[in-house]
């Protein structure tokens, strides 16, 4: 008998009976993966899990919203990204590339809340002895933490019902499987089925569940991408393994903002919170060197200083090379075109490279002016004033436009020791500059280049 197959999109989880080069749901190319189709059994959840917390019909106006209680994790940076702490009965997916520090973050979370909460840590990748060795290295005593090395979902649900933990951590979702299904562990079908079982457990019993999911550089592994619509919160741990700093970002959060970020530093003793990200991101900045500029961006409610670097060199190829890290590629190309047309700099025949130091991905349009000045400085081979920071959005005519949260940006720039700030012209009465910070207001990129580059 020929086995039937079905195709899943690894980006959005859309199912289709036939292969296509482009997903019809999300429009991404080459994301359809073939998986064997299986017959769904009458029950994919253990009977014991279905008996807990039967839902009842209730009218919306009689429900009490205060039932959504939050618990502090002990990590201020993690609480910030979660929206104020862990929500009881929520399902949180922590994604990231292997080795980035996801398991370390969750194991340290266990050490911080284990004395007041009962935690069940399910490991499908490490044995109990390996977990104990890692916990000892991190200085975790293990109070209130129960370890289960298991990969079968029905067994995990049975243990969770007996133990009744406050927090359940599963590391990782790709290692779990339901023996009632004929798909292999880690396949899209198994991952979705196991997540659905854990989601029902979380909603019925009020257990806060953390799932670890691995993602490669292309984001194509079955796991976080196909589960984003099923979970309450999706956190991504970003950073280069060769660097010490890690950035935790929320891609989805039903209980808080998705604009907040948390910054950590990976040490020998585990992850340490970085309470001053601005100092971290601009530390080691070269002085009086062409091609570098400091800007202030807004991440959620937090102003952060970031360093934008650029390198512009004459190209020997017919088509110059372009590369942008930390800034959206199409926006970087637009700024290059604006510089060439409105700024009078002939960069069309040059290779251009743009990079944001520290692995930060900037979505704030307030970083446009810093990108333009870094490119102009690299092209002219002249440094920007070392005591100046900039922010402002750049339009296609070369004009500078206003950005949001002006005064918090100015306060952060002054706090980090800068003496001047180049920014667009604002209406009188809007600005409240801190003492000692000179404001240089300009109308377009030509005026900004003349003010910044000596």
PDB file of N, CA, C and O in Angstrom, residues 336-369:
ATOM      1  N   UNK A 336      21.084  54.339   0.526  1.00  0.00           N
ATOM      2  CA  UNK A 336      22.204  54.506  -0.408  1.00  0.00           C
ATOM      3  C   UNK A 336      21.778  55.314  -1.632  1.00  0.00           C
ATOM      4  O   UNK A 336      22.522  56.175  -2.115  1.00  0.00           O
ATOM      5  N   UNK A 337      20.569  55.045  -2.138  1.00  0.00           N
ATOM      6  CA  UNK A 337      20.084  55.801  -3.294  1.00  0.00           C
ATOM      7  C   UNK A 337      19.847  57.269  -2.933  1.00  0.00           C
ATOM      8  O   UNK A 337      20.136  58.175  -3.728  1.00  0.00           O
ATOM      9  N   UNK A 338      19.332  57.530  -1.726  1.00  0.00           N
ATOM     10  CA  UNK A 338      19.110  58.909  -1.294  1.00  0.00           C
ATOM     11  C   UNK A 338      20.427  59.658  -1.172  1.00  0.00           C
ATOM     12  O   UNK A 338      20.542  60.831  -1.567  1.00  0.00           O
ATOM     13  N   UNK A 339      21.450  58.986  -0.644  1.00  0.00           N
ATOM     14  CA  UNK A 339      22.768  59.626  -0.520  1.00  0.00           C
ATOM     15  C   UNK A 339      23.316  59.998  -1.890  1.00  0.00           C
ATOM     16  O   UNK A 339      23.863  61.091  -2.094  1.00  0.00           O
ATOM     17  N   UNK A 340      23.160  59.073  -2.845  1.00  0.00           N
ATOM     18  CA  UNK A 340      23.701  59.328  -4.182  1.00  0.00           C
ATOM     19  C   UNK A 340      22.961  60.463  -4.885  1.00  0.00           C
ATOM     20  O   UNK A 340      23.574  61.294  -5.568  1.00  0.00           O
ATOM     21  N   UNK A 341      21.629  60.525  -4.726  1.00  0.00           N
ATOM     22  CA  UNK A 341      20.833  61.489  -5.472  1.00  0.00           C
ATOM     23  C   UNK A 341      20.719  62.819  -4.743  1.00  0.00           C
ATOM     24  O   UNK A 341      20.802  63.882  -5.376  1.00  0.00           O
ATOM     25  N   UNK A 342      20.524  62.801  -3.427  1.00  0.00           N
ATOM     26  CA  UNK A 342      20.278  64.035  -2.677  1.00  0.00           C
ATOM     27  C   UNK A 342      21.496  64.532  -1.902  1.00  0.00           C
ATOM     28  O   UNK A 342      21.555  65.711  -1.570  1.00  0.00           O
ATOM     29  N   UNK A 343      22.424  63.612  -1.606  1.00  0.00           N
ATOM     30  CA  UNK A 343      23.590  64.013  -0.832  1.00  0.00           C
ATOM     31  C   UNK A 343      24.814  64.340  -1.663  1.00  0.00           C
ATOM     32  O   UNK A 343      25.825  64.817  -1.131  1.00  0.00           O
ATOM     33  N   UNK A 344      24.747  64.061  -2.963  1.00  0.00           N
ATOM     34  CA  UNK A 344      25.863  64.387  -3.838  1.00  0.00           C
ATOM     35  C   UNK A 344      27.072  63.480  -3.688  1.00  0.00           C
ATOM     36  O   UNK A 344      28.171  63.846  -4.103  1.00  0.00           O
ATOM     37  N   UNK A 345      26.903  62.282  -3.101  1.00  0.00           N
ATOM     38  CA  UNK A 345      28.017  61.341  -2.937  1.00  0.00           C
ATOM     39  C   UNK A 345      27.874  60.217  -3.955  1.00  0.00           C
ATOM     40  O   UNK A 345      26.840  59.541  -4.002  1.00  0.00           O
ATOM     41  N   UNK A 346      28.875  59.992  -4.741  1.00  0.00           N
ATOM     42  CA  UNK A 346      28.814  59.005  -5.823  1.00  0.00           C
ATOM     43  C   UNK A 346      29.125  57.598  -5.288  1.00  0.00           C
ATOM     44  O   UNK A 346      30.209  57.056  -5.503  1.00  0.00           O
ATOM     45  N   UNK A 347      28.143  57.043  -4.612  1.00  0.00           N
ATOM     46  CA  UNK A 347      28.324  55.712  -4.024  1.00  0.00           C
ATOM     47  C   UNK A 347      27.784  54.618  -4.930  1.00  0.00           C
ATOM     48  O   UNK A 347      27.866  53.440  -4.596  1.00  0.00           O
ATOM     49  N   UNK A 348      27.220  54.973  -6.087  1.00  0.00           N
ATOM     50  CA  UNK A 348      26.623  53.967  -6.965  1.00  0.00           C
ATOM     51  C   UNK A 348      27.665  53.007  -7.516  1.00  0.00           C
ATOM     52  O   UNK A 348      27.342  51.862  -7.835  1.00  0.00           O
ATOM     53  N   UNK A 349      28.913  53.433  -7.638  1.00  0.00           N
ATOM     54  CA  UNK A 349      29.955  52.557  -8.155  1.00  0.00           C
ATOM     55  C   UNK A 349      30.832  51.965  -7.065  1.00  0.00           C
ATOM     56  O   UNK A 349      31.937  51.505  -7.353  1.00  0.00           O
ATOM     57  N   UNK A 350      30.358  51.950  -5.834  1.00  0.00           N
ATOM     58  CA  UNK A 350      31.153  51.467  -4.701  1.00  0.00           C
ATOM     59  C   UNK A 350      30.475  50.281  -4.025  1.00  0.00           C
ATOM     60  O   UNK A 350      29.246  50.174  -4.004  1.00  0.00           O
ATOM     61  N   UNK A 351      31.303  49.401  -3.477  1.00  0.00           N
ATOM     62  CA  UNK A 351      30.794  48.363  -2.583  1.00  0.00           C
ATOM     63  C   UNK A 351      30.447  49.009  -1.241  1.00  0.00           C
ATOM     64  O   UNK A 351      31.203  49.851  -0.740  1.00  0.00           O
ATOM     65  N   UNK A 352      29.327  48.615  -0.661  1.00  0.00           N
ATOM     66  CA  UNK A 352      28.875  49.213   0.599  1.00  0.00           C
ATOM     67  C   UNK A 352      28.512  48.105   1.583  1.00  0.00           C
ATOM     68  O   UNK A 352      27.780  47.174   1.239  1.00  0.00           O
ATOM     69  N   UNK A 353      29.013  48.223   2.790  1.00  0.00           N
ATOM     70  CA  UNK A 353      28.747  47.256   3.856  1.00  0.00           C
ATOM     71  C   UNK A 353      28.263  48.036   5.082  1.00  0.00           C
ATOM     72  O   UNK A 353      28.898  49.014   5.501  1.00  0.00           O
ATOM     73  N   UNK A 354      27.157  47.585   5.663  1.00  0.00           N
ATOM     74  CA  UNK A 354      26.568  48.233   6.844  1.00  0.00           C
ATOM     75  C   UNK A 354      26.408  47.181   7.938  1.00  0.00           C
ATOM     76  O   UNK A 354      25.952  46.068   7.673  1.00  0.00           O
ATOM     77  N   UNK A 355      26.778  47.546   9.167  1.00  0.00           N
ATOM     78  CA  UNK A 355      26.691  46.601  10.277  1.00  0.00           C
ATOM     79  C   UNK A 355      26.333  47.345  11.558  1.00  0.00           C
ATOM     80  O   UNK A 355      26.833  48.438  11.826  1.00  0.00           O
ATOM     81  N   UNK A 356      25.438  46.721  12.350  1.00  0.00           N
ATOM     82  CA  UNK A 356      25.097  47.228  13.676  1.00  0.00           C
ATOM     83  C   UNK A 356      25.842  46.389  14.699  1.00  0.00           C
ATOM     84  O   UNK A 356      25.692  45.166  14.737  1.00  0.00           O
ATOM     85  N   UNK A 357      26.651  47.026  15.521  1.00  0.00           N
ATOM     86  CA  UNK A 357      27.500  46.324  16.477  1.00  0.00           C
ATOM     87  C   UNK A 357      26.651  45.685  17.583  1.00  0.00           C
ATOM     88  O   UNK A 357      25.662  46.245  18.030  1.00  0.00           O
ATOM     89  N   UNK A 358      27.080  44.487  18.013  1.00  0.00           N
ATOM     90  CA  UNK A 358      26.428  43.813  19.129  1.00  0.00           C
ATOM     91  C   UNK A 358      25.331  42.858  18.747  1.00  0.00           C
ATOM     92  O   UNK A 358      24.678  42.287  19.617  1.00  0.00           O
ATOM     93  N   UNK A 359      25.065  42.679  17.436  1.00  0.00           N
ATOM     94  CA  UNK A 359      24.022  41.760  17.013  1.00  0.00           C
ATOM     95  C   UNK A 359      22.617  42.293  17.144  1.00  0.00           C
ATOM     96  O   UNK A 359      21.647  41.532  17.070  1.00  0.00           O
ATOM     97  N   UNK A 360      22.450  43.593  17.339  1.00  0.00           N
ATOM     98  CA  UNK A 360      21.127  44.192  17.484  1.00  0.00           C
ATOM     99  C   UNK A 360      20.490  44.376  16.115  1.00  0.00           C
ATOM    100  O   UNK A 360      21.128  44.856  15.177  1.00  0.00           O
ATOM    101  N   UNK A 361      19.222  43.987  15.990  1.00  0.00           N
ATOM    102  CA  UNK A 361      18.456  44.198  14.771  1.00  0.00           C
ATOM    103  C   UNK A 361      17.564  45.422  14.971  1.00  0.00           C
ATOM    104  O   UNK A 361      16.682  45.428  15.834  1.00  0.00           O
ATOM    105  N   UNK A 362      17.791  46.456  14.171  1.00  0.00           N
ATOM    106  CA  UNK A 362      17.108  47.735  14.350  1.00  0.00           C
ATOM    107  C   UNK A 362      15.940  47.843  13.379  1.00  0.00           C
ATOM    108  O   UNK A 362      16.113  47.712  12.166  1.00  0.00           O
ATOM    109  N   UNK A 363      14.740  48.072  13.933  1.00  0.00           N
ATOM    110  CA  UNK A 363      13.557  48.337  13.127  1.00  0.00           C
ATOM    111  C   UNK A 363      13.134  49.801  13.214  1.00  0.00           C
ATOM    112  O   UNK A 363      12.246  50.226  12.476  1.00  0.00           O
ATOM    113  N   UNK A 364      13.733  50.551  14.107  1.00  0.00           N
ATOM    114  CA  UNK A 364      13.376  51.952  14.334  1.00  0.00           C
ATOM    115  C   UNK A 364      13.900  52.803  13.187  1.00  0.00           C
ATOM    116  O   UNK A 364      15.102  52.781  12.866  1.00  0.00           O
ATOM    117  N   UNK A 365      13.011  53.573  12.554  1.00  0.00           N
ATOM    118  CA  UNK A 365      13.429  54.453  11.456  1.00  0.00           C
ATOM    119  C   UNK A 365      14.283  55.616  11.960  1.00  0.00           C
ATOM    120  O   UNK A 365      14.886  56.327  11.150  1.00  0.00           O
ATOM    121  N   UNK A 366      14.344  55.806  13.278  1.00  0.00           N
ATOM    122  CA  UNK A 366      15.209  56.848  13.815  1.00  0.00           C
ATOM    123  C   UNK A 366      16.678  56.601  13.574  1.00  0.00           C
ATOM    124  O   UNK A 366      17.518  57.511  13.732  1.00  0.00           O
ATOM    125  N   UNK A 367      17.039  55.367  13.159  1.00  0.00           N
ATOM    126  CA  UNK A 367      18.433  55.040  12.869  1.00  0.00           C
ATOM    127  C   UNK A 367      18.830  55.400  11.439  1.00  0.00           C
ATOM    128  O   UNK A 367      19.992  55.181  11.047  1.00  0.00           O
ATOM    129  N   UNK A 368      17.897  55.956  10.653  1.00  0.00           N
ATOM    130  CA  UNK A 368      18.215  56.302   9.257  1.00  0.00           C
ATOM    131  C   UNK A 368      19.361  57.303   9.163  1.00  0.00           C
ATOM    132  O   UNK A 368      20.287  57.144   8.362  1.00  0.00           O
ATOM    133  N   UNK A 369      19.300  58.340   9.997  1.00  0.00           N
ATOM    134  CA  UNK A 369      20.315  59.391   9.915  1.00  0.00           C
ATOM    135  C   UNK A 369      21.700  58.855  10.277  1.00  0.00           C
ATOM    136  O   UNK A 369      22.692  59.229   9.645  1.00  0.00           O
TER     137      UNK A 369
END
